[in-house]
């Protein structure tokens, strides 16, 4: 079975540009998570969805960040406008359902904002 | 609020030796889950092992075992017979409160296996 799929794997953009990161969770999984990893802050949750509904977005840094999950097989994380401090690896993860054990991570998107 | 602490920023271990990676946690929630993930230099996050707070026995998965000491709030990862491929970052993480599935991660330990 395919794992969590993220695109693009690498993104280099200039400050002020819009960036859209994409994620396809494992088929049949009901919850999807967006994490950000930086040297300074480590791994931190940005937002998570259950059955396509945002459950916890307390980690979304500011209004420049937005996330959507229009259906069970697709989610986007958008940054507009991007800033150099947004440079990080962004991971998407999914789990089968609430209370199950394991979050499966995608390969990540390495974002560099110049 | 929940917190995960990993006090070992880096460790060097001889190949074939066992290694213990420390993890302590803090939560007032009686129901929680503890996870270990491996992140090799290629960057992906690989799930290793899970321990639930009500599990009576320590979790094991192949060469990985979790030394769960509930009273001390510790959940150390033990890797037996270490291999060169075990060199990676290792993250301890916790999930509390059924209904909120988010993970809180520690800062990680970089493990280097020496041939």
PDB file of C-alpha atoms in Angstrom:
ATOM      1  CA  UNK A   1       0.000   0.000   0.000  1.00  0.00           C
ATOM      2  CA  UNK A   2       1.132   3.531  -0.710  1.00  0.00           C
ATOM      3  CA  UNK A   3       2.105   5.553   2.299  1.00  0.00           C
ATOM      4  CA  UNK A   4       1.400   9.211   2.906  1.00  0.00           C
ATOM      5  CA  UNK A   5       2.289  11.185  -0.197  1.00  0.00           C
ATOM      6  CA  UNK A   6       3.536  14.755  -0.095  1.00  0.00           C
ATOM      7  CA  UNK A   7       4.363  17.165  -2.861  1.00  0.00           C
ATOM      8  CA  UNK A   8       6.535  18.869  -3.696  1.00  0.00           C
ATOM      9  CA  UNK A   9       9.474  17.270  -1.908  1.00  0.00           C
ATOM     10  CA  UNK A  10      11.487  20.449  -2.174  1.00  0.00           C
ATOM     11  CA  UNK A  11      10.343  24.020  -2.667  1.00  0.00           C
ATOM     12  CA  UNK A  12      12.448  27.120  -2.998  1.00  0.00           C
ATOM     13  CA  UNK A  13      10.643  30.408  -3.229  1.00  0.00           C
ATOM     14  CA  UNK A  14      11.171  34.076  -2.640  1.00  0.00           C
ATOM     15  CA  UNK A  15       9.814  36.056   0.253  1.00  0.00           C
ATOM     16  CA  UNK A  16       6.303  37.273  -0.395  1.00  0.00           C
ATOM     17  CA  UNK A  17       5.329  34.452  -2.713  1.00  0.00           C
ATOM     18  CA  UNK A  18       2.467  32.067  -2.065  1.00  0.00           C
ATOM     19  CA  UNK A  19       3.422  28.487  -1.266  1.00  0.00           C
ATOM     20  CA  UNK A  20       1.088  25.494  -1.371  1.00  0.00           C
ATOM     21  CA  UNK A  21       2.058  22.140   0.101  1.00  0.00           C
ATOM     22  CA  UNK A  22       0.012  19.066  -0.699  1.00  0.00           C
ATOM     23  CA  UNK A  23      -0.701  15.826   1.091  1.00  0.00           C
ATOM     24  CA  UNK A  24      -2.504  12.613   0.275  1.00  0.00           C
ATOM     25  CA  UNK A  25      -3.112  10.478   3.379  1.00  0.00           C
ATOM     26  CA  UNK A  26      -3.143   6.717   3.443  1.00  0.00           C
ATOM     27  CA  UNK A  27      -6.388   5.455   1.961  1.00  0.00           C
ATOM     28  CA  UNK A  28      -9.008   4.842   4.635  1.00  0.00           C
ATOM     29  CA  UNK A  29      -7.291   6.953   7.270  1.00  0.00           C
ATOM     30  CA  UNK A  30      -9.635   9.368   9.004  1.00  0.00           C
ATOM     31  CA  UNK A  31      -7.258  11.858  10.606  1.00  0.00           C
ATOM     32  CA  UNK A  32      -4.579  13.998   9.006  1.00  0.00           C
ATOM     33  CA  UNK A  33      -1.897  16.088  10.646  1.00  0.00           C
ATOM     34  CA  UNK A  34       0.456  18.846   9.510  1.00  0.00           C
ATOM     35  CA  UNK A  35       3.721  19.213  11.444  1.00  0.00           C
ATOM     36  CA  UNK A  36       6.637  21.589  11.016  1.00  0.00           C
ATOM     37  CA  UNK A  37      10.234  20.749  11.910  1.00  0.00           C
ATOM     38  CA  UNK A  38      12.896  23.378  12.504  1.00  0.00           C
ATOM     39  CA  UNK A  39      16.192  23.347  14.329  1.00  0.00           C
ATOM     40  CA  UNK A  40      14.994  25.990  16.764  1.00  0.00           C
ATOM     41  CA  UNK A  41      11.542  24.636  17.590  1.00  0.00           C
ATOM     42  CA  UNK A  42      11.815  20.952  16.787  1.00  0.00           C
ATOM     43  CA  UNK A  43       8.698  19.123  15.631  1.00  0.00           C
ATOM     44  CA  UNK A  44       5.461  20.942  16.287  1.00  0.00           C
ATOM     45  CA  UNK A  45       1.884  20.309  15.255  1.00  0.00           C
ATOM     46  CA  UNK A  46       0.320  22.989  13.107  1.00  0.00           C
ATOM     47  CA  UNK A  47      -3.173  21.597  12.576  1.00  0.00           C
ATOM     48  CA  UNK A  48      -5.038  18.337  12.441  1.00  0.00           C
ATOM     49  CA  UNK A  49      -8.242  17.173  10.789  1.00  0.00           C
ATOM     50  CA  UNK A  50     -10.610  14.380  11.667  1.00  0.00           C
ATOM     51  CA  UNK A  51     -13.064  13.306   8.965  1.00  0.00           C
ATOM     52  CA  UNK A  52     -12.016  16.405   6.987  1.00  0.00           C
ATOM     53  CA  UNK A  53     -12.938  18.767   9.833  1.00  0.00           C
ATOM     54  CA  UNK A  54     -10.222  20.836  11.560  1.00  0.00           C
ATOM     55  CA  UNK A  55     -10.025  19.708  15.190  1.00  0.00           C
ATOM     56  CA  UNK A  56      -6.993  21.534  16.564  1.00  0.00           C
ATOM     57  CA  UNK A  57      -5.392  24.467  14.776  1.00  0.00           C
ATOM     58  CA  UNK A  58      -3.758  25.986  17.827  1.00  0.00           C
ATOM     59  CA  UNK A  59      -0.347  25.470  16.309  1.00  0.00           C
ATOM     60  CA  UNK A  60      -0.976  27.498  13.181  1.00  0.00           C
ATOM     61  CA  UNK A  61       1.469  30.361  13.609  1.00  0.00           C
ATOM     62  CA  UNK A  62      -0.512  33.225  12.146  1.00  0.00           C
ATOM     63  CA  UNK A  63      -2.999  34.275   9.535  1.00  0.00           C
ATOM     64  CA  UNK A  64      -0.473  33.745   6.777  1.00  0.00           C
ATOM     65  CA  UNK A  65      -0.963  30.010   7.233  1.00  0.00           C
ATOM     66  CA  UNK A  66      -4.118  28.212   6.171  1.00  0.00           C
ATOM     67  CA  UNK A  67      -4.983  24.553   5.722  1.00  0.00           C
ATOM     68  CA  UNK A  68      -7.839  22.796   3.994  1.00  0.00           C
ATOM     69  CA  UNK A  69      -9.036  19.260   3.584  1.00  0.00           C
ATOM     70  CA  UNK A  70     -11.721  19.283   0.888  1.00  0.00           C
ATOM     71  CA  UNK A  71     -12.042  15.498   0.878  1.00  0.00           C
ATOM     72  CA  UNK A  72     -10.705  12.400   2.614  1.00  0.00           C
ATOM     73  CA  UNK A  73      -7.828  11.953   0.200  1.00  0.00           C
ATOM     74  CA  UNK A  74      -6.341  15.429  -0.091  1.00  0.00           C
ATOM     75  CA  UNK A  75      -5.131  18.302   2.057  1.00  0.00           C
ATOM     76  CA  UNK A  76      -3.249  21.518   1.436  1.00  0.00           C
ATOM     77  CA  UNK A  77      -1.198  23.817   3.612  1.00  0.00           C
ATOM     78  CA  UNK A  78      -0.847  27.296   2.194  1.00  0.00           C
ATOM     79  CA  UNK A  79       1.466  30.095   3.236  1.00  0.00           C
ATOM     80  CA  UNK A  80       0.697  33.533   1.860  1.00  0.00           C
ATOM     81  CA  UNK A  81       2.837  35.595   1.901  1.00  0.00           C
ATOM     82  CA  UNK A  82       5.845  33.453   2.722  1.00  0.00           C
ATOM     83  CA  UNK A  83       8.711  34.710   4.882  1.00  0.00           C
ATOM     84  CA  UNK A  84      12.273  33.411   5.432  1.00  0.00           C
ATOM     85  CA  UNK A  85      11.336  32.235   8.946  1.00  0.00           C
ATOM     86  CA  UNK A  86       8.871  29.804   7.360  1.00  0.00           C
ATOM     87  CA  UNK A  87      11.811  27.786   6.043  1.00  0.00           C
ATOM     88  CA  UNK A  88      11.409  24.306   7.524  1.00  0.00           C
ATOM     89  CA  UNK A  89      10.483  20.732   6.747  1.00  0.00           C
ATOM     90  CA  UNK A  90       6.721  20.272   6.686  1.00  0.00           C
ATOM     91  CA  UNK A  91       5.414  16.794   7.411  1.00  0.00           C
ATOM     92  CA  UNK A  92       1.992  15.390   6.813  1.00  0.00           C
ATOM     93  CA  UNK A  93       0.851  12.348   8.806  1.00  0.00           C
ATOM     94  CA  UNK A  94      -2.289  10.262   8.989  1.00  0.00           C
ATOM     95  CA  UNK A  95      -3.906   7.691  11.272  1.00  0.00           C
ATOM     96  CA  UNK A  96      -6.694   5.219  10.754  1.00  0.00           C
ATOM     97  CA  UNK A  97      -8.986   6.598  13.444  1.00  0.00           C
ATOM     98  CA  UNK A  98      -9.164   8.079  16.893  1.00  0.00           C
ATOM     99  CA  UNK A  99      -7.516   6.073  19.594  1.00  0.00           C
ATOM    100  CA  UNK A 100      -5.421   3.966  17.250  1.00  0.00           C
ATOM    101  CA  UNK A 101      -1.756   3.702  17.873  1.00  0.00           C
ATOM    102  CA  UNK A 102       0.336   5.022  15.062  1.00  0.00           C
ATOM    103  CA  UNK A 103       0.707   8.166  13.032  1.00  0.00           C
ATOM    104  CA  UNK A 104       2.314   7.425   9.687  1.00  0.00           C
ATOM    105  CA  UNK A 105       4.380  10.263   8.292  1.00  0.00           C
ATOM    106  CA  UNK A 106       4.949  11.342   4.745  1.00  0.00           C
ATOM    107  CA  UNK A 107       8.460  12.044   3.450  1.00  0.00           C
ATOM    108  CA  UNK A 108       8.136  15.773   4.144  1.00  0.00           C
ATOM    109  CA  UNK A 109       8.468  18.918   2.066  1.00  0.00           C
ATOM    110  CA  UNK A 110      11.612  20.943   2.561  1.00  0.00           C
ATOM    111  CA  UNK A 111      10.671  24.588   2.134  1.00  0.00           C
ATOM    112  CA  UNK A 112      13.255  27.303   1.664  1.00  0.00           C
ATOM    113  CA  UNK A 113      12.119  30.910   1.539  1.00  0.00           C
ATOM    114  CA  UNK A 114      14.807  33.277   0.303  1.00  0.00           C
TER     115      UNK A 114
ATOM    116  CA  UNK B   1       0.223  20.933  29.583  1.00  0.00           C
ATOM    117  CA  UNK B   2       2.097  17.862  28.489  1.00  0.00           C
ATOM    118  CA  UNK B   3       5.848  17.799  28.019  1.00  0.00           C
ATOM    119  CA  UNK B   4       8.421  15.353  26.716  1.00  0.00           C
ATOM    120  CA  UNK B   5      12.054  15.599  27.790  1.00  0.00           C
ATOM    121  CA  UNK B   6      14.994  13.924  26.088  1.00  0.00           C
ATOM    122  CA  UNK B   7      18.145  14.857  27.955  1.00  0.00           C
ATOM    123  CA  UNK B   8      20.706  13.209  25.667  1.00  0.00           C
ATOM    124  CA  UNK B   9      21.403  15.427  22.645  1.00  0.00           C
ATOM    125  CA  UNK B  10      23.842  12.871  21.243  1.00  0.00           C
ATOM    126  CA  UNK B  11      25.159   9.395  21.936  1.00  0.00           C
ATOM    127  CA  UNK B  12      27.967   7.292  20.504  1.00  0.00           C
ATOM    128  CA  UNK B  13      27.701   3.520  20.822  1.00  0.00           C
ATOM    129  CA  UNK B  14      29.858   0.674  19.592  1.00  0.00           C
ATOM    130  CA  UNK B  15      28.279  -1.586  17.022  1.00  0.00           C
ATOM    131  CA  UNK B  16      26.562  -4.677  18.493  1.00  0.00           C
ATOM    132  CA  UNK B  17      26.192  -3.104  21.913  1.00  0.00           C
ATOM    133  CA  UNK B  18      22.812  -2.313  23.444  1.00  0.00           C
ATOM    134  CA  UNK B  19      21.793   1.305  23.818  1.00  0.00           C
ATOM    135  CA  UNK B  20      19.206   3.061  25.967  1.00  0.00           C
ATOM    136  CA  UNK B  21      17.713   6.376  24.896  1.00  0.00           C
ATOM    137  CA  UNK B  22      16.088   8.307  27.714  1.00  0.00           C
ATOM    138  CA  UNK B  23      12.649   9.886  27.660  1.00  0.00           C
ATOM    139  CA  UNK B  24      10.658  11.377  30.501  1.00  0.00           C
ATOM    140  CA  UNK B  25       7.205  12.828  30.216  1.00  0.00           C
ATOM    141  CA  UNK B  26       4.869  15.000  32.167  1.00  0.00           C
ATOM    142  CA  UNK B  27       1.106  14.870  32.016  1.00  0.00           C
ATOM    143  CA  UNK B  28      -1.786  14.886  34.444  1.00  0.00           C
ATOM    144  CA  UNK B  29      -3.963  12.891  32.074  1.00  0.00           C
ATOM    145  CA  UNK B  30      -4.325   9.251  33.222  1.00  0.00           C
ATOM    146  CA  UNK B  31      -4.742   8.024  29.654  1.00  0.00           C
ATOM    147  CA  UNK B  32      -1.907   8.581  27.248  1.00  0.00           C
ATOM    148  CA  UNK B  33       0.277   6.907  24.668  1.00  0.00           C
ATOM    149  CA  UNK B  34       4.023   7.061  24.197  1.00  0.00           C
ATOM    150  CA  UNK B  35       5.774   6.658  20.863  1.00  0.00           C
ATOM    151  CA  UNK B  36       9.272   6.448  19.502  1.00  0.00           C
ATOM    152  CA  UNK B  37      10.165   7.534  15.993  1.00  0.00           C
ATOM    153  CA  UNK B  38      13.432   7.252  14.085  1.00  0.00           C
ATOM    154  CA  UNK B  39      14.561   9.925  11.660  1.00  0.00           C
ATOM    155  CA  UNK B  40      17.539   8.888   9.529  1.00  0.00           C
ATOM    156  CA  UNK B  41      19.596  11.396   7.593  1.00  0.00           C
ATOM    157  CA  UNK B  42      17.235  11.009   4.652  1.00  0.00           C
ATOM    158  CA  UNK B  43      14.626  12.837   6.745  1.00  0.00           C
ATOM    159  CA  UNK B  44      11.607  10.555   6.926  1.00  0.00           C
ATOM    160  CA  UNK B  45       9.925   9.789  10.241  1.00  0.00           C
ATOM    161  CA  UNK B  46       9.740   6.062  10.919  1.00  0.00           C
ATOM    162  CA  UNK B  47       7.484   4.685  13.643  1.00  0.00           C
ATOM    163  CA  UNK B  48       9.287   2.251  15.941  1.00  0.00           C
ATOM    164  CA  UNK B  49       7.214   1.362  18.985  1.00  0.00           C
ATOM    165  CA  UNK B  50       4.171   2.322  21.037  1.00  0.00           C
ATOM    166  CA  UNK B  51       3.249   2.001  24.734  1.00  0.00           C
ATOM    167  CA  UNK B  52      -0.155   2.779  26.167  1.00  0.00           C
ATOM    168  CA  UNK B  53      -0.447   4.074  29.713  1.00  0.00           C
ATOM    169  CA  UNK B  54      -2.650   1.145  30.727  1.00  0.00           C
ATOM    170  CA  UNK B  55      -0.558  -1.523  29.073  1.00  0.00           C
ATOM    171  CA  UNK B  56       0.604  -4.018  31.671  1.00  0.00           C
ATOM    172  CA  UNK B  57       3.690  -5.158  29.805  1.00  0.00           C
ATOM    173  CA  UNK B  58       6.514  -3.262  28.208  1.00  0.00           C
ATOM    174  CA  UNK B  59       6.205  -3.016  24.442  1.00  0.00           C
ATOM    175  CA  UNK B  60       8.655  -4.860  22.204  1.00  0.00           C
ATOM    176  CA  UNK B  61       9.182  -4.777  18.431  1.00  0.00           C
ATOM    177  CA  UNK B  62      12.081  -6.850  17.204  1.00  0.00           C
ATOM    178  CA  UNK B  63      15.289  -5.268  18.488  1.00  0.00           C
ATOM    179  CA  UNK B  64      13.355  -2.376  20.040  1.00  0.00           C
ATOM    180  CA  UNK B  65      11.848  -2.447  23.485  1.00  0.00           C
ATOM    181  CA  UNK B  66      10.358   0.237  25.631  1.00  0.00           C
ATOM    182  CA  UNK B  67      11.286   0.366  29.314  1.00  0.00           C
ATOM    183  CA  UNK B  68       8.100   1.900  30.696  1.00  0.00           C
ATOM    184  CA  UNK B  69       8.274   3.054  34.320  1.00  0.00           C
ATOM    185  CA  UNK B  70       4.969   4.737  35.003  1.00  0.00           C
ATOM    186  CA  UNK B  71       5.721   5.953  38.529  1.00  0.00           C
ATOM    187  CA  UNK B  72       8.883   7.628  37.316  1.00  0.00           C
ATOM    188  CA  UNK B  73       7.175   8.894  34.149  1.00  0.00           C
ATOM    189  CA  UNK B  74       9.861   7.481  31.955  1.00  0.00           C
ATOM    190  CA  UNK B  75       9.658   5.623  28.664  1.00  0.00           C
ATOM    191  CA  UNK B  76      13.180   4.748  27.599  1.00  0.00           C
ATOM    192  CA  UNK B  77      13.870   3.095  24.254  1.00  0.00           C
ATOM    193  CA  UNK B  78      16.248   0.140  24.318  1.00  0.00           C
ATOM    194  CA  UNK B  79      17.889  -1.020  21.106  1.00  0.00           C
ATOM    195  CA  UNK B  80      19.582  -4.379  21.391  1.00  0.00           C
ATOM    196  CA  UNK B  81      22.566  -5.425  19.273  1.00  0.00           C
ATOM    197  CA  UNK B  82      22.958  -2.055  17.605  1.00  0.00           C
ATOM    198  CA  UNK B  83      23.733  -1.857  13.898  1.00  0.00           C
ATOM    199  CA  UNK B  84      25.301   0.826  11.728  1.00  0.00           C
ATOM    200  CA  UNK B  85      21.879   1.479  10.226  1.00  0.00           C
ATOM    201  CA  UNK B  86      20.592   2.524  13.634  1.00  0.00           C
ATOM    202  CA  UNK B  87      22.503   5.792  13.345  1.00  0.00           C
ATOM    203  CA  UNK B  88      19.771   8.438  13.265  1.00  0.00           C
ATOM    204  CA  UNK B  89      17.784  10.944  15.299  1.00  0.00           C
ATOM    205  CA  UNK B  90      15.333   9.364  17.709  1.00  0.00           C
ATOM    206  CA  UNK B  91      12.248  11.174  18.932  1.00  0.00           C
ATOM    207  CA  UNK B  92      10.036  10.340  21.863  1.00  0.00           C
ATOM    208  CA  UNK B  93       6.439  11.564  21.575  1.00  0.00           C
ATOM    209  CA  UNK B  94       3.266  11.521  23.628  1.00  0.00           C
ATOM    210  CA  UNK B  95      -0.431  11.600  22.869  1.00  0.00           C
ATOM    211  CA  UNK B  96      -2.896  12.447  25.632  1.00  0.00           C
ATOM    212  CA  UNK B  97      -6.665  12.687  25.814  1.00  0.00           C
ATOM    213  CA  UNK B  98      -8.583  10.343  23.643  1.00  0.00           C
ATOM    214  CA  UNK B  99     -10.242  12.561  21.085  1.00  0.00           C
ATOM    215  CA  UNK B 100      -7.227  14.757  20.502  1.00  0.00           C
ATOM    216  CA  UNK B 101      -4.725  12.748  18.575  1.00  0.00           C
ATOM    217  CA  UNK B 102      -1.911  15.263  18.288  1.00  0.00           C
ATOM    218  CA  UNK B 103       1.596  14.212  19.258  1.00  0.00           C
ATOM    219  CA  UNK B 104       3.940  16.263  21.426  1.00  0.00           C
ATOM    220  CA  UNK B 105       7.568  15.539  20.574  1.00  0.00           C
ATOM    221  CA  UNK B 106      10.785  15.723  22.518  1.00  0.00           C
ATOM    222  CA  UNK B 107      13.873  17.416  21.141  1.00  0.00           C
ATOM    223  CA  UNK B 108      15.423  14.169  20.019  1.00  0.00           C
ATOM    224  CA  UNK B 109      18.658  12.234  20.541  1.00  0.00           C
ATOM    225  CA  UNK B 110      21.191  11.804  17.781  1.00  0.00           C
ATOM    226  CA  UNK B 111      22.545   8.255  17.936  1.00  0.00           C
ATOM    227  CA  UNK B 112      25.770   7.373  16.165  1.00  0.00           C
ATOM    228  CA  UNK B 113      26.849   3.752  15.920  1.00  0.00           C
ATOM    229  CA  UNK B 114      30.607   3.287  15.715  1.00  0.00           C
ATOM    230  CA  UNK B 115      31.937   0.335  13.705  1.00  0.00           C
TER     231      UNK B 115
END
